[in-house]
Structures are given as C-alpha cells and as structure tokens.
GROMACS .gro file of C-alpha atoms in nm:
model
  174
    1UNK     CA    1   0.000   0.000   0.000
    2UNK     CA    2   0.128   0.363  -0.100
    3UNK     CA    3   0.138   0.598   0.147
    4UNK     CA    4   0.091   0.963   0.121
    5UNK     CA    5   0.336   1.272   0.155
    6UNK     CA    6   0.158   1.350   0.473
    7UNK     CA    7   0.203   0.998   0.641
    8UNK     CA    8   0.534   0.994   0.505
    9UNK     CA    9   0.625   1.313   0.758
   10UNK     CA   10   0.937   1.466   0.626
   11UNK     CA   11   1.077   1.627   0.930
   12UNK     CA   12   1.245   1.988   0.930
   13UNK     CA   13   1.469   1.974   1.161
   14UNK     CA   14   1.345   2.328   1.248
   15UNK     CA   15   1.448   2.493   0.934
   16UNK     CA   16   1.114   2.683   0.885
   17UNK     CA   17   1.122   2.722   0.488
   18UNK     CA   18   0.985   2.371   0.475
   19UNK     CA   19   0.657   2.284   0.545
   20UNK     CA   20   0.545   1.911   0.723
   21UNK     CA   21   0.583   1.804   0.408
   22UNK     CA   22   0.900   1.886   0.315
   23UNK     CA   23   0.809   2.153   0.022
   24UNK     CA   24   0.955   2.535   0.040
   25UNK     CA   25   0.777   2.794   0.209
   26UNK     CA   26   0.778   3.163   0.266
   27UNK     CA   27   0.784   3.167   0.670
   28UNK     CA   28   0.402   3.313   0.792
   29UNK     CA   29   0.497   3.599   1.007
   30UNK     CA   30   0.170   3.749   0.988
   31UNK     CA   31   0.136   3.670   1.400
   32UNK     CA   32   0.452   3.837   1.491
   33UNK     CA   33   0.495   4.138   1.662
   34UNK     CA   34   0.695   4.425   1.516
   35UNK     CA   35   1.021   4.450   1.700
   36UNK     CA   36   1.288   4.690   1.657
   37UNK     CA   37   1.566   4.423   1.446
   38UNK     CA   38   1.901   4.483   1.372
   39UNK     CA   39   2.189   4.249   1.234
   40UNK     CA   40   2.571   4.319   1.178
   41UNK     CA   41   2.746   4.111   0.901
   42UNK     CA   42   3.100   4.109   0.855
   43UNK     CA   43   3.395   3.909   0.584
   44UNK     CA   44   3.691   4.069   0.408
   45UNK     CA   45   3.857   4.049   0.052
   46UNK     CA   46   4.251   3.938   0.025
   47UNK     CA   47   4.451   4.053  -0.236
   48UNK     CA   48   4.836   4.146  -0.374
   49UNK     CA   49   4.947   4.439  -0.188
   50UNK     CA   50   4.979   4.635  -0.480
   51UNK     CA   51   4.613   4.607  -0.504
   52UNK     CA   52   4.525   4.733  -0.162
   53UNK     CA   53   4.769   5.058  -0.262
   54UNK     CA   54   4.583   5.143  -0.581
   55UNK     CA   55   4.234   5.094  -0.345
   56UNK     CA   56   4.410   5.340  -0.026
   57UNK     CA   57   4.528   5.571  -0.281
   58UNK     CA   58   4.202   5.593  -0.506
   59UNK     CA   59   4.385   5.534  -0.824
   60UNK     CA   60   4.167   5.269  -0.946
   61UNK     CA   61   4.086   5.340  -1.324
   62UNK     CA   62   3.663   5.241  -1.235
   63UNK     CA   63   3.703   5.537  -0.976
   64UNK     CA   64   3.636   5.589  -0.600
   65UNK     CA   65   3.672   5.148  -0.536
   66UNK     CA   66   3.534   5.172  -0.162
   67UNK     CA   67   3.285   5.439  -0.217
   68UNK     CA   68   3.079   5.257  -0.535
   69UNK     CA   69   3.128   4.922  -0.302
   70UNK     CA   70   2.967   5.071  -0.017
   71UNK     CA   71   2.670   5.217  -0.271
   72UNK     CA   72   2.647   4.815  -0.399
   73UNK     CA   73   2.628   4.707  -0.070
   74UNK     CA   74   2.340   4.946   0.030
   75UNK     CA   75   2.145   4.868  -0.282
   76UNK     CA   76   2.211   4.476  -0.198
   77UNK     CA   77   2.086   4.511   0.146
   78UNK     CA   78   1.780   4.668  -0.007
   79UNK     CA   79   1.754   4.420  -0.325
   80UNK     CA   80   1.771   4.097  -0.088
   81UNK     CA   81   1.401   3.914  -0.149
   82UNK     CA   82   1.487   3.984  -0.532
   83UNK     CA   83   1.825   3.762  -0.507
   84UNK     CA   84   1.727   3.520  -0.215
   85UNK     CA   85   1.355   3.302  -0.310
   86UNK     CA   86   1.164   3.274   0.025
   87UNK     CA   87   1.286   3.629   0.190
   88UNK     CA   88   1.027   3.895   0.268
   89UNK     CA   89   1.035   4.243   0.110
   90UNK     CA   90   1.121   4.450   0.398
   91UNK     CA   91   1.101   4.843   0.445
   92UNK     CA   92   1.465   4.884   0.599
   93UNK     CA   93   1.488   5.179   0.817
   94UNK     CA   94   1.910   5.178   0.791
   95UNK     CA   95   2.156   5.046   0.586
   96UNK     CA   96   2.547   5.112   0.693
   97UNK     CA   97   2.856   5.003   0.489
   98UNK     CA   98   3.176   5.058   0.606
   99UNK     CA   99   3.514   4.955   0.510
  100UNK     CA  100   3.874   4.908   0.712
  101UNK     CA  101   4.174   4.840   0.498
  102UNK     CA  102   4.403   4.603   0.707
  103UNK     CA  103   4.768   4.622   0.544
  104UNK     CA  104   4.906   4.391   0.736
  105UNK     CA  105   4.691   4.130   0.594
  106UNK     CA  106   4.656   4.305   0.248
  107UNK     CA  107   4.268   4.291   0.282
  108UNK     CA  108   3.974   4.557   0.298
  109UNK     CA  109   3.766   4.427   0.618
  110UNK     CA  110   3.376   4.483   0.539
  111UNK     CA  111   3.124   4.555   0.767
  112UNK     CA  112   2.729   4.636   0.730
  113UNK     CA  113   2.455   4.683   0.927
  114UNK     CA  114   2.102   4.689   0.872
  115UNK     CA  115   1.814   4.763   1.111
  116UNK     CA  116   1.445   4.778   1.032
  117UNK     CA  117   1.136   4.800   1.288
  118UNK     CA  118   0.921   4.479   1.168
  119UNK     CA  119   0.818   4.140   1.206
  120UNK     CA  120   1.089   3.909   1.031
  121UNK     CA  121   1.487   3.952   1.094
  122UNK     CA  122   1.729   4.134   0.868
  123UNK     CA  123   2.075   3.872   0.873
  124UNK     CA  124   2.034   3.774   0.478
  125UNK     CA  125   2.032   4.128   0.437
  126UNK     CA  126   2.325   4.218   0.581
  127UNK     CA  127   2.508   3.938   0.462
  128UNK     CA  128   2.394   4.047   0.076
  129UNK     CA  129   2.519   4.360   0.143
  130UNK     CA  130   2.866   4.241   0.238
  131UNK     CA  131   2.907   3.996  -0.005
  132UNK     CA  132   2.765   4.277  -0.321
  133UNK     CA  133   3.010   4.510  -0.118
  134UNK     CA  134   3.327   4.242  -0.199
  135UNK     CA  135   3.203   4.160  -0.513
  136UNK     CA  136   3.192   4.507  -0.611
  137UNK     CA  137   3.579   4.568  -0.504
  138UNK     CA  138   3.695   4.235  -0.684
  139UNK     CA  139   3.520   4.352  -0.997
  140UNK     CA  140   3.675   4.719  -0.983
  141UNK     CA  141   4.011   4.546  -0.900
  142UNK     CA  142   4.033   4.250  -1.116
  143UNK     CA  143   4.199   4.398  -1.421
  144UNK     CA  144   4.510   4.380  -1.199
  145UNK     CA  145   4.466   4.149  -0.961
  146UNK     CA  146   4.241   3.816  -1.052
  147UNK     CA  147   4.324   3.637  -0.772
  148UNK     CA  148   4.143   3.832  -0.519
  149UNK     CA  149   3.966   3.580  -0.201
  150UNK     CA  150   3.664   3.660  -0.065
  151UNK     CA  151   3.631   3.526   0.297
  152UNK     CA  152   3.512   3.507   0.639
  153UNK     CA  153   3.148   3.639   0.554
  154UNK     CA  154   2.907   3.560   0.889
  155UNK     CA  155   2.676   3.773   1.075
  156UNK     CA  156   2.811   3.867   1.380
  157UNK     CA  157   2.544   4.026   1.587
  158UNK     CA  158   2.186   3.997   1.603
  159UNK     CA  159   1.905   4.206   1.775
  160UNK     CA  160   1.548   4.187   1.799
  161UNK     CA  161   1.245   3.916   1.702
  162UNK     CA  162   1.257   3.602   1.911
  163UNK     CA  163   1.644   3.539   1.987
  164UNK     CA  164   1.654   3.870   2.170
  165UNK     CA  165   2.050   3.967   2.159
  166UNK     CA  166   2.358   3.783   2.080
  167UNK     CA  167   2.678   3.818   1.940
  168UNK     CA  168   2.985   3.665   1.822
  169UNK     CA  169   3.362   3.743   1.905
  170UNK     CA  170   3.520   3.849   1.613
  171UNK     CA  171   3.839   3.617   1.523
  172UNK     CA  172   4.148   3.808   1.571
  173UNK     CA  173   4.251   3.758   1.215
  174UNK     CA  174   3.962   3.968   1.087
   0.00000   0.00000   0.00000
C-alpha cells in the first residue's frame, strides 16, 4: 500500500522554509509582533598588496573602489528578497557600509549593518550587502589582480524578534 506525503512526515529539523511536508515555504509571520531588528554582518577580501595601494590611494581606473562598493552594498541590502527566493520584502529603516583596509593582511575588512522596525529579521540582508560590497571591489580590481579571495562572511550580531540579543567574538585575524 502507497502511502501519502503527509504519512510519510518529512521532518524539518526546524528549518522553517519547509513545510510538514518537506516543500519550500515563505515563513508566515503574519502573528509576529513588530520588533525593533538589527543584524551586523561582517567578511573581508585578500589581495596582492599592490592592489590594496591602488584601493588606499584611489587610483583605481573604475574610480572611488570603496565608495561605489559601499553604494552596492546598500542597494544589496535593499535588493535581498529579489536575489534570495523565500525572503520577505522589507522596508529597511538603515543600511550602513563601512570599510577598514588592514595592510598587514593586504585585505579591505567589510562591515554592514542593517536595522528595520518589523516582524521578520534582517541577517540575509546584511550578509547580501557584504558579499555585493566584496564583489563590487573584486570587480573594480580584477583587471590587476584576478586572484582576489573573498572570505570570512558571517553575521556577527543579532538584535530583535525572538532570539533577543547575541553576538559573536570576532576572530582576531579579521
């Protein structure tokens, strides 16, 4: 005897884009109160140190490399549910890019934060806005440097909705 989907119970392991049955889902937060949210993403690019001079000195023939990253990164942010299937729309109240070029480890350190005052949390949008933001550098730097490495992209601080406040250490090496 064939059984059906729902006596075959797929379990979720409490990843809530899946429904009992296994299938994707936009996550109901119709029921949820509106809570001030904010989340802090963080990773870094490594490149040639030549590469981090042209980027300190703003000789970069695509102009200002930072500045149009940090622009990226905001529109990201703002562009999330458009790149990412099952994530709400969301009218964000802040978006903040901001850059710190480590020489030591020839890398540009990026870090964004987003806040909104809603129902659902904003970590996939600060993450898109770090990764656009690194993305953005690579492709103004690549003419002279192709081996650029993205890395290290996590959130590292979360406030708001039902996990209240937490936060990670952040590794020395970043």
């Amino acid at each position: 005897m064939s059984k059906t989907m729902s006596e075959n119970h797929l379990p979720n392991d409490g990843l809530t884009h899946f429904d009992a049955h296994g299938q994707a889902h936009m996550v109901d937060v119709g029921g949820k109160a509106p809570t001030h949210r904010v989340a802090v993403a963080e990773g870094r690019i490594v490149m040639q140190p030549a590469t981090l001079e042209i980027i300190k000195k703003g000789t970069a023939k695509k102009g200002d490399v930072l500045g149009v990253a940090r622009i990226a990164g905001i529109l990201a942010a703002k562009q999330t549910s458009n790149l990412i299937p099952l994530c709400h729309p969301l009218a964000l109240t802040r978006v903040a890019v901001n850059f710190e070029v480590l020489p030591a480890e020839n890398a540009v350190r990026c870090e964004a934060t987003v806040e909104l005052h809603g129902k659902t949390g904003v970590e996939m949008e600060a993450l898109t806005a770090v990764q656009i933001s690194l993305l953005t550098i690579y492709d103004m730097c690549k003419a002279v440097d192709k081996g650029m490495v993205m890395e290290g992209v996590k959130v590292v601080e979360k406030q708001g909705g039902k996990s209240g406040f937490w936060s990670i250490e952040t590794p020395k090496h970043l």
